Amino acid sequence: MPTARLNLLGEPTLFSEDGIHLSNFPKKAFALAAFLVRSPQARASKRELADFLWPLSAAGQGPRNLRQLLFRVRQFELSAGVQVLNAEGDTIKLDEMVSTDLLLLKEGKWASAAKAKNLLSLYQGPFLQGFPTLGDPVGQWVLQHRRAIEDEFVETLLAAVSEASSELRQSSLSRGIEVAPTSVSLRRELMTDLIKQGKLPEARRILRDIQLVDGHKNFPTPRELAPISAVPNTPTPIDTTPLPQAGRDHAGVPHLIILPPKPMTEAIAEQFMAEALVDDVTIALTRLRSVSILAPHTARQIIIGDVAGQSAMLRADYVVTTKLVGIGAKYAANRAKFSLMLEKASTGDMIWAESIVLNHDTGPIQFAAIANGIALSLVDAIERSKLRSFQASAKPDAYIHYLNGQRDLQILDLPSVRRARNSFKEALALSPNFAPAHAGFSQSLIYEWVMRGRGDIDVLSRARAAAERARDVDPLFGGAHQMLGRASLFAGDFSTSLEHFSEAEALNPHHADMLCDFADTLMHSSLDKRANSTIELAIELNPLAPDAYWWASAGIKFFVGDYNEALQHLEKVKNREPVLRLTAACAAMAGQDSLANLARTRFLETDPGFKLDDWISVLPVRDASHRRHYRDALRKAGFK
């Protein structure tokens, strides 16, 4: 068969010998091919591949999944007329006619200025760009190799341009930063060049980027900062033409501006840290999709003295002003504070405020967690403000319907869940492309499926369709992948469910509601220890948790055999009706027979036709021993 070209640097792609993009190559197969390329002799056994691609699968499921994937690859090869993989007994390898950019990078000789352009043409971006790098061992492997390959590329590029002309060197370094966005080495090299040429404002911007990318881990020394520390970070006036509903759509999603702190030349390190935090909060807010947010570049240009006027011009509903305090000789070192204040733009009323200590030793993971916590607090304050201002007199927009639906979903009973679904339908009637409302509609159907316990396939199909619509409208909306994961779980497709949740976790790693659903999904997938740590993290992020958290946590505690703690968590559930079965099972196993009998009696009053064997047969649990455990506990509680 003709040769094929496999690109793994940047977004993974496959091309035919004629340069035709072969778009239907399975996404999972790119990860398989990458594993082969990074393996000794570019080959691996089927067992190694199954363990790599499906590390969380139950025994025997990984090899079955691999056989299905290899079959799909073979079907693709036959239809496309190319050969990508070869099987030799129990071993899989890349076909010898397949060329890959990764091997060219490794084998090429690039250490000359003349080769820099070709090197940059080859390296199109991070290894397996677009693959999630959080939530599972595959993601961690991708991240580890992505860093190693980027380091190799950066080292090669720096060697290639070491003797290049100033113009070629700067253009190559700038392009290198575009395709290796986490590289501090390239930025420091470019900053040094700009300082030597007297381009101090440009150097200062690069310095700020270094802080954004790497925090204070590799922050330049005071001596390096000296030439540019006195350069003012002066914002340039922006066009005063009003922007028509900037950043908003017909769903009525609130528009927010976060203003960075006023520049302070006497605290350049803290200034960079504060501006980085503003950017991280902004990024976290864009992931949540509950507000629209002005881009940081524009926010930095707003004239500090005319916040009200600029906010009106940009059609802002809410404004966050920020300030650095605790700076100066009279204050203790490393104790600068960063304060944020949320105001309603139309009235100037303050509705939320927060202050945090800026610690230079804060690592990037803690820094990201702080940013996500601020973002979630902001969204919560804005949602409360919107609901208070609506009352019953105004005609609700799509966003208000959505908030009403979210509020009703906090109450786990069928009337509330159905009321929530009606609110989401109203939101979608006004804004058909409002992804969070599609996800909320899906969630309401999934809740109903769980509470009714009748295995209704049609309800799950509708839930999946709504979640798919949310994903199609907004592929980067974590809530869509979260609901796809739940729908897949209750349909019994555990591997697909975990893949969706890995995607959701990569998009929203600190979203407590997502972590709660993920924990419950891990429990149904019989991954009890990981489920337990995940639900504990969710509750830590949302300590005044709604009923769903305590229900999920109690289920996990039941399966790990901690029945008394499970009962303690069930006590925190405000609406007890949906958890009566679980309460009876936990009480029976804990030896609390009177509580088990009471819970069983109350449950059968609402569902007198309940049959244990029928219900347990549709319960999605991967490990048969878990199913038997729950069935035996319910029988011990008196269910038949």
XYZ file of C-alpha atoms in Angstrom:
640
model
C 0.000 0.000 0.000
C 1.133 3.627 -0.465
C 2.900 5.440 2.341
C 1.145 7.659 4.895
C 2.357 10.614 6.965
C 1.444 10.658 10.633
C 1.691 14.005 12.454
C 1.779 13.817 16.245
C 3.199 17.302 16.910
C 0.327 19.739 17.177
C -3.171 18.429 16.537
C -2.706 14.787 15.456
C -3.460 14.225 11.768
C -2.928 11.576 9.110
C -2.200 12.318 5.451
C -2.026 10.118 2.398
C 0.984 9.976 0.088
C -0.749 12.619 -2.067
C -1.163 14.996 0.878
C -4.879 14.306 1.347
C -6.056 14.679 4.935
C -7.525 11.348 6.092
C -10.000 12.652 8.646
C -11.674 9.478 9.916
C -8.695 7.867 11.627
C -9.935 6.943 15.168
C -8.799 9.409 17.832
C -7.801 6.599 20.185
C -5.605 5.184 17.422
C -3.487 8.349 17.483
C -2.689 7.640 21.138
C -1.876 4.038 20.212
C 0.441 5.187 17.401
C 2.108 7.727 19.704
C 2.749 5.003 22.275
C 4.370 2.862 19.582
C 6.600 5.706 18.370
C 7.779 6.400 21.923
C 8.350 2.694 22.662
C 11.644 0.818 22.111
C 11.833 -0.489 18.527
C 8.521 1.352 17.885
C 6.472 -1.726 18.777
C 4.480 -3.086 21.722
C 2.521 -6.165 22.741
C -1.260 -6.168 22.662
C -1.314 -6.529 26.445
C 0.890 -3.429 26.845
C -1.364 -1.446 24.519
C -4.559 -2.553 26.267
C -3.127 -1.687 29.684
C -1.961 1.697 28.384
C -5.162 2.750 26.606
C -7.686 1.405 29.148
C -5.911 1.407 32.516
C -9.135 1.786 34.491
C -10.999 -1.056 32.809
C -12.090 -4.218 34.570
C -10.172 -7.424 33.925
C -10.621 -8.563 30.331
C -12.273 -5.352 29.138
C -9.049 -3.704 27.919
C -8.154 -6.491 25.444
C -11.743 -6.487 24.138
C -11.597 -2.726 23.621
C -8.253 -3.089 21.828
C -9.641 -5.708 19.453
C -12.514 -3.366 18.596
C -10.110 -0.462 18.023
C -7.828 -2.536 15.786
C -10.865 -3.653 13.797
C -11.912 -0.003 13.312
C -8.370 0.899 12.217
C -8.349 -1.968 9.737
C -11.705 -0.881 8.298
C -10.308 2.652 7.965
C -7.148 1.384 6.234
C -9.141 -0.594 3.691
C -11.390 2.360 2.875
C -8.517 4.895 2.711
C -6.074 2.647 0.867
C -3.228 3.090 3.359
C -1.463 0.857 5.866
C -0.772 2.378 9.285
C -0.421 -0.546 11.697
C 1.035 -4.022 11.331
C 0.339 -7.011 13.556
C 2.960 -9.720 13.992
C 1.523 -12.338 16.306
C 0.967 -10.634 19.640
C 2.949 -7.533 18.623
C 1.700 -4.304 17.024
C 4.003 -1.885 15.222
C 3.782 1.044 12.823
C 3.978 0.073 9.186
C 7.475 0.718 7.828
C 6.017 2.939 5.085
C 4.534 5.373 7.625
C 6.584 8.513 8.267
C 6.115 10.539 11.448
C 7.131 14.070 12.379
C 8.253 12.825 15.777
C 10.913 10.537 14.310
C 12.060 13.283 11.935
C 12.514 15.619 14.901
C 14.575 12.998 16.698
C 16.697 11.931 13.733
C 17.179 15.280 11.979
C 20.295 17.441 12.169
C 19.049 20.922 12.990
C 21.988 22.713 14.612
C 22.326 25.494 12.037
C 20.500 28.745 11.376
C 19.606 27.552 7.871
C 17.631 24.650 9.362
C 15.626 26.743 11.859
C 12.787 27.399 9.403
C 12.441 23.691 8.585
C 12.516 22.814 12.272
C 9.713 25.278 13.017
C 7.735 23.951 10.073
C 8.037 20.431 11.472
C 7.132 21.276 15.077
C 3.510 22.403 14.738
C 2.666 22.388 18.425
C 2.646 20.270 21.593
C 2.708 16.483 21.313
C -0.856 15.165 20.806
C -2.297 18.663 21.144
C -5.933 18.565 22.220
C -5.644 15.321 24.182
C -6.746 15.827 27.812
C -3.865 15.569 30.285
C -5.799 15.320 33.538
C -7.857 12.618 35.125
C -6.315 9.322 33.978
C -2.943 7.593 33.453
C -3.100 8.076 29.671
C -3.319 11.830 30.172
C -0.389 11.751 32.571
C 1.665 9.795 30.024
C 0.807 12.344 27.319
C 1.801 15.207 29.623
C 5.105 13.574 30.576
C 6.112 12.923 26.969
C 4.780 16.295 25.815
C 7.144 18.033 28.215
C 10.106 15.876 27.216
C 9.507 16.430 23.494
C 9.017 20.170 23.965
C 12.251 20.376 25.960
C 14.035 18.558 23.135
C 12.552 20.942 20.555
C 13.462 24.047 22.593
C 17.034 22.867 23.106
C 17.354 22.129 19.384
C 15.893 25.497 18.358
C 18.149 27.461 20.711
C 21.171 25.680 19.260
C 19.960 26.345 15.707
C 19.573 30.120 16.194
C 22.570 30.691 18.458
C 24.599 32.198 15.600
C 21.676 33.520 13.537
C 21.114 37.139 12.560
C 19.138 39.296 14.984
C 16.069 39.352 12.725
C 16.032 35.579 12.098
C 16.744 34.880 15.746
C 13.840 37.005 17.026
C 11.365 35.704 14.453
C 12.394 32.106 15.192
C 12.121 32.598 18.948
C 8.701 34.250 18.571
C 7.452 31.405 16.385
C 8.940 28.902 18.819
C 6.956 30.461 21.657
C 3.754 30.126 19.618
C 4.191 26.378 19.162
C 5.833 25.705 22.555
C 3.625 27.947 24.707
C 4.901 26.672 28.068
C 8.593 27.282 27.329
C 10.259 29.705 29.720
C 13.683 29.255 28.089
C 12.539 30.692 24.756
C 10.895 33.659 26.465
C 13.960 34.442 28.573
C 16.154 34.280 25.478
C 13.828 36.611 23.575
C 13.547 38.994 26.555
C 17.348 39.200 26.774
C 17.597 40.010 23.055
C 14.940 42.723 23.338
C 16.709 44.317 26.305
C 19.997 44.383 24.370
C 18.231 46.183 21.520
C 16.599 48.700 23.866
C 13.070 47.423 23.174
C 12.116 47.670 26.833
C 8.281 47.754 26.638
C 8.345 44.605 24.490
C 10.771 43.004 26.949
C 8.447 43.861 29.825
C 5.548 42.100 28.098
C 7.700 38.998 27.648
C 8.625 39.177 31.330
C 4.976 39.208 32.269
C 4.394 36.177 30.054
C 7.176 34.345 31.896
C 5.336 34.913 35.157
C 2.017 33.782 33.665
C 3.537 30.587 32.320
C 5.746 29.646 35.242
C 4.688 31.654 38.290
C 7.752 32.592 40.361
C 9.473 29.255 39.905
C 11.997 30.574 37.352
C 11.345 34.273 37.806
C 14.218 36.468 36.566
C 16.595 37.889 39.151
C 16.395 41.550 40.265
C 19.495 42.199 38.156
C 17.719 40.872 35.058
C 14.644 42.929 35.940
C 16.542 46.169 36.468
C 16.507 47.463 32.852
C 12.745 47.068 32.513
C 11.384 47.483 36.045
C 11.099 51.236 35.555
C 9.192 50.925 32.284
C 5.562 51.880 33.031
C 2.870 49.423 32.058
C 0.813 52.243 30.564
C -2.541 51.216 29.137
C -3.444 52.749 25.805
C -6.876 54.328 25.382
C -9.341 52.112 23.598
C -11.804 53.039 20.911
C -14.742 54.804 22.522
C -17.301 53.532 20.033
C -19.898 51.572 22.014
C -19.731 47.855 21.379
C -23.166 46.361 20.611
C -23.814 43.856 23.402
C -20.158 42.891 23.561
C -19.635 39.351 24.741
C -23.343 38.613 25.131
C -25.923 36.559 23.316
C -29.694 36.362 23.362
C -29.578 33.941 26.299
C -29.024 36.954 28.560
C -25.834 35.562 30.097
C -24.347 38.311 32.325
C -21.310 40.135 30.959
C -18.407 40.632 33.360
C -15.266 42.772 33.299
C -12.328 42.055 35.606
C -9.977 45.008 35.859
C -6.335 44.263 36.703
C -4.756 46.209 39.570
C -3.265 49.631 38.946
C 0.436 49.294 38.012
C 2.865 49.682 40.927
C 6.512 50.001 39.898
C 7.677 49.436 43.480
C 6.147 45.940 43.499
C 6.823 44.524 40.070
C 6.861 40.867 41.161
C 3.560 41.190 43.038
C 2.107 43.123 40.084
C 2.921 40.300 37.694
C 1.535 37.748 40.128
C -1.727 39.667 40.550
C -2.152 40.127 36.797
C -1.497 36.417 36.305
C -4.193 35.624 38.858
C -6.657 37.866 36.998
C -5.869 35.977 33.791
C -6.291 32.593 35.486
C -9.640 33.643 36.975
C -10.727 34.837 33.531
C -9.777 31.505 31.970
C -11.643 29.616 34.703
C -14.755 31.737 34.099
C -14.702 31.021 30.364
C -14.688 27.309 31.177
C -17.722 27.614 33.441
C -19.835 29.192 30.660
C -22.115 30.837 33.256
C -20.962 34.352 32.399
C -19.423 36.041 29.402
C -16.125 37.690 30.171
C -14.175 40.540 28.605
C -10.786 39.427 27.290
C -7.849 40.401 29.553
C -6.139 42.317 26.734
C -9.061 44.742 26.491
C -9.573 44.858 30.256
C -5.979 46.042 30.719
C -6.616 48.985 28.415
C -9.628 50.349 30.280
C -8.931 53.779 31.737
C -8.823 53.237 35.482
C -10.326 56.622 36.277
C -13.470 56.070 34.213
C -14.595 52.580 35.141
C -18.298 53.462 35.036
C -18.093 55.051 31.598
C -16.025 52.262 30.091
C -18.289 49.610 31.629
C -21.353 51.221 30.089
C -19.603 51.424 26.739
C -18.754 47.724 26.869
C -22.277 46.791 28.012
C -20.988 45.263 31.248
C -23.478 43.964 33.816
C -20.857 43.434 36.519
C -17.376 44.810 37.165
C -14.631 43.376 39.361
C -12.085 45.941 40.519
C -8.819 44.682 41.961
C -6.131 46.261 44.105
C -2.759 45.411 45.608
C -2.422 46.304 49.293
C 0.253 45.729 51.903
C 3.049 46.947 49.635
C 5.942 48.990 50.973
C 8.735 49.097 53.517
C 6.418 49.192 56.542
C 4.801 45.881 55.597
C 6.222 42.410 56.213
C 7.856 40.716 53.258
C 5.814 38.233 51.237
C 2.544 39.446 52.794
C 1.088 41.516 49.974
C -2.661 41.149 49.623
C -4.769 41.087 46.495
C -8.317 42.358 46.982
C -11.254 41.896 44.605
C -14.616 43.659 44.720
C -17.641 42.750 42.562
C -20.058 45.590 41.766
C -23.233 45.830 39.767
C -22.279 48.107 36.865
C -25.595 49.959 36.641
C -25.757 50.964 40.317
C -22.239 50.564 41.728
C -23.642 48.381 44.526
C -21.038 46.027 45.969
C -22.294 42.428 46.046
C -19.110 40.454 46.827
C -15.559 41.034 48.057
C -12.549 38.860 48.752
C -8.918 39.311 49.770
C -6.064 36.814 49.475
C -2.387 36.834 50.415
C 0.034 36.722 47.477
C 2.724 34.244 48.437
C 5.735 33.918 46.131
C 6.094 30.273 47.143
C 2.654 29.349 45.858
C 3.037 26.584 43.282
C 1.159 26.492 39.973
C -1.320 23.832 41.169
C -2.273 25.829 44.286
C -2.368 28.998 42.170
C -4.827 27.357 39.759
C -6.962 26.159 42.666
C -7.105 29.703 44.089
C -8.137 31.070 40.687
C -10.869 28.455 40.303
C -12.152 29.151 43.803
C -12.410 32.866 43.036
C -14.172 32.128 39.739
C -16.750 29.874 41.399
C -17.386 32.453 44.138
C -17.884 35.168 41.520
C -20.352 33.063 39.538
C -22.297 32.191 42.682
C -22.525 35.873 43.676
C -23.652 36.903 40.175
C -26.302 34.170 40.013
C -27.690 35.188 43.398
C -27.739 38.824 42.291
C -29.588 37.982 39.074
C -32.253 35.976 40.883
C -32.752 38.699 43.494
C -33.139 41.387 40.839
C -35.574 39.354 38.756
C -38.319 38.794 41.363
C -41.633 38.105 39.640
C -42.234 41.395 37.910
C -39.804 41.201 35.040
C -40.072 38.890 32.074
C -37.384 36.238 32.582
C -34.725 35.764 29.936
C -33.142 32.426 29.058
C -30.501 32.819 31.725
C -33.073 33.332 34.489
C -34.968 30.217 33.353
C -31.663 28.354 33.437
C -30.896 29.558 36.987
C -34.379 28.552 38.138
C -33.791 25.108 36.686
C -30.443 24.801 38.430
C -32.036 25.824 41.710
C -34.765 23.179 41.398
C -32.205 20.467 40.627
C -30.788 20.958 44.121
C -33.966 19.318 45.492
C -34.001 15.598 44.770
C -37.651 14.763 44.237
C -39.577 14.151 41.025
C -41.734 17.327 41.114
C -38.632 19.527 41.519
C -36.709 17.663 38.823
C -39.602 17.986 36.374
C -40.023 21.649 37.266
C -36.320 22.112 36.519
C -36.741 20.417 33.150
C -39.549 22.803 32.239
C -37.310 25.751 33.128
C -34.549 24.423 30.874
C -37.101 23.978 28.064
C -38.169 27.602 28.506
C -34.527 28.693 28.358
C -33.938 26.730 25.156
C -37.075 28.132 23.560
C -35.541 31.590 23.971
C -31.937 30.552 23.273
C -31.661 27.253 21.333
C -27.846 27.283 21.388
C -27.449 27.824 25.140
C -25.231 24.820 25.977
C -25.675 24.915 29.807
C -29.467 24.659 29.380
C -29.070 21.595 27.134
C -26.813 20.037 29.786
C -29.308 20.926 32.532
C -32.133 19.349 30.526
C -30.012 16.201 30.208
C -29.272 16.189 33.932
C -32.959 16.438 34.827
C -33.701 13.359 32.710
C -30.842 11.427 34.301
C -32.073 12.328 37.791
C -35.554 11.121 36.877
C -34.148 7.861 35.496
C -32.272 7.244 38.746
C -35.169 8.148 41.036
C -37.762 6.086 39.190
C -35.437 3.083 38.928
C -37.312 1.464 36.051
C -34.568 1.244 33.451
C -36.444 3.399 30.918
C -34.240 3.380 27.794
C -36.148 6.256 26.187
C -35.340 8.598 29.089
C -31.621 7.804 28.795
C -31.720 8.281 25.017
C -33.246 11.731 25.438
C -30.646 12.593 28.091
C -27.811 11.533 25.800
C -29.271 13.504 22.875
C -29.485 16.672 24.989
C -25.904 16.224 26.224
C -24.679 15.653 22.664
C -26.438 18.843 21.611
C -24.660 20.744 24.410
C -21.325 19.321 23.277
C -22.006 20.121 19.610
C -22.881 23.715 20.500
C -19.831 24.118 22.753
C -17.207 21.327 22.557
C -15.171 22.917 25.369
C -18.090 23.005 27.830
C -17.218 20.511 30.556
C -20.860 20.129 31.612
C -21.699 18.526 28.265
C -19.023 15.850 28.701
C -20.153 15.381 32.302
C -23.711 14.569 31.223
C -22.498 12.346 28.383
C -20.538 10.463 31.016
C -23.629 10.023 33.195
C -25.815 8.903 30.294
C -23.152 6.389 29.212
C -22.832 5.106 32.770
C -26.513 4.346 33.215
C -26.566 2.719 29.777
C -23.883 0.352 31.111
C -21.026 1.668 28.943
C -18.486 2.137 31.724
C -15.360 2.713 29.610
C -17.009 5.417 27.497
C -18.410 7.015 30.645
C -14.946 7.273 32.211
C -13.533 8.721 28.983
C -16.196 11.454 28.999
C -15.417 12.263 32.626
C -11.697 12.425 31.914
C -12.546 15.034 29.270
C -14.820 16.915 31.702
C -12.134 16.858 34.398
C -9.531 18.173 31.968
C -11.832 21.099 31.129
C -13.039 21.824 34.690
C -10.611 20.163 37.131
C -11.891 22.039 40.200
C -15.637 22.007 39.493
C -17.213 20.420 42.556
C -20.472 19.301 40.874
C -18.518 17.547 38.130
C -16.302 15.843 40.724
C -19.389 14.644 42.604
C -20.800 13.001 39.468
C -17.353 11.652 38.594
C -17.063 10.068 42.052
C -20.463 8.415 41.684
C -19.480 7.153 38.230
C -16.218 5.733 39.597
C -18.218 3.966 42.298
C -20.557 2.373 39.723
C -17.428 1.408 37.764
C -16.223 -0.423 40.911
C -13.221 1.893 41.383
C -14.021 2.446 45.046
C -10.780 3.967 46.359
C -10.591 6.582 43.632
C -14.312 7.275 44.031
C -13.799 7.879 47.746
C -10.940 10.366 47.253
C -12.871 12.168 44.496
C -16.066 12.660 46.523
C -13.991 13.893 49.479
C -12.409 16.505 47.204
C -15.850 17.537 45.886
C -17.170 18.043 49.425
C -14.007 19.924 50.390
C -14.642 22.314 47.485
C -18.355 22.623 48.335
C -18.699 21.942 52.083
C -22.322 23.145 52.292
C -23.125 20.513 49.705
C -26.535 19.753 48.182
C -28.222 16.377 48.639
C -26.613 14.751 45.594
C -23.151 14.961 47.188
C -24.193 13.191 50.385
C -26.148 10.573 48.430
C -23.111 9.810 46.265
C -20.788 9.803 49.267
C -23.050 7.443 51.219
C -23.155 5.032 48.281
C -19.363 5.009 48.092
C -19.032 4.479 51.857
C -21.484 1.562 51.584
C -19.398 -0.218 48.960
C -16.154 0.229 50.919
C -17.917 -1.238 53.972
C -18.099 1.906 56.107
C -21.815 1.603 56.875
C -21.967 3.888 59.913
C -20.278 6.773 58.086
C -22.624 6.157 55.159
C -25.579 6.582 57.526
C -24.060 9.794 58.900
C -23.890 11.197 55.374
C -27.454 10.094 54.622
C -28.573 12.062 57.691
C -27.423 15.216 55.863
C -29.764 14.588 52.918
C -32.677 17.002 53.295
C -35.147 15.114 51.104
C -34.921 11.508 52.308
C -37.316 9.826 49.871
C -34.789 9.041 47.068
C -32.265 7.561 49.533
C -34.591 5.267 51.512
C -33.361 2.129 49.715
C -29.725 2.977 50.422
C -30.573 3.904 54.022
C -32.212 0.514 54.544
C -29.210 -1.311 53.060
C -26.673 0.613 55.174
C -28.716 0.216 58.358
C -29.141 -3.525 57.815
C -25.393 -4.017 57.325
C -24.646 -1.822 60.370
C -26.947 -3.926 62.552
C -29.518 -1.136 62.986
C -32.542 -3.312 62.212
C -35.202 -0.864 63.388
C -33.868 1.878 61.091
C -33.645 -0.607 58.216
C -37.276 -1.654 58.744
C -38.450 1.954 58.988
C -36.661 2.976 55.780
C -37.983 -0.090 53.916
C -41.552 0.560 55.079
C -41.435 4.219 54.048
C -40.000 3.329 50.647
C -42.651 0.690 49.916
C -45.379 3.193 50.797
C -44.291 5.242 47.770
C -43.459 2.267 45.512
C -45.526 -0.743 46.659
C -44.830 -2.680 43.448
C -41.065 -2.665 43.925
C -39.359 -5.980 43.075
C -35.761 -6.315 44.171
C -34.570 -8.684 41.429
C -36.084 -6.548 38.662
C -34.513 -3.378 40.017
C -31.093 -4.857 40.766
C -30.906 -6.244 37.217
C -30.903 -2.734 35.689
C -28.551 -1.217 38.278
C -25.372 -0.211 36.391
C -22.509 -1.760 38.364
C -19.401 -3.076 36.624
C -18.320 -5.643 39.242
C -20.841 -8.445 39.825
C -19.685 -8.758 43.444
C -20.806 -5.167 44.086
C -24.245 -5.998 42.688
C -24.489 -9.053 44.957
C -23.338 -6.956 47.919
C -26.144 -4.425 47.411
C -28.753 -7.113 46.701
C -27.827 -9.062 49.851
C -27.944 -5.900 51.974
C -31.413 -5.026 50.675
C -32.623 -8.576 51.312
C -31.243 -8.329 54.820
C -33.310 -5.145 55.197
C -36.436 -7.093 54.206
C -36.861 -6.227 50.512
C -38.172 -8.969 48.234
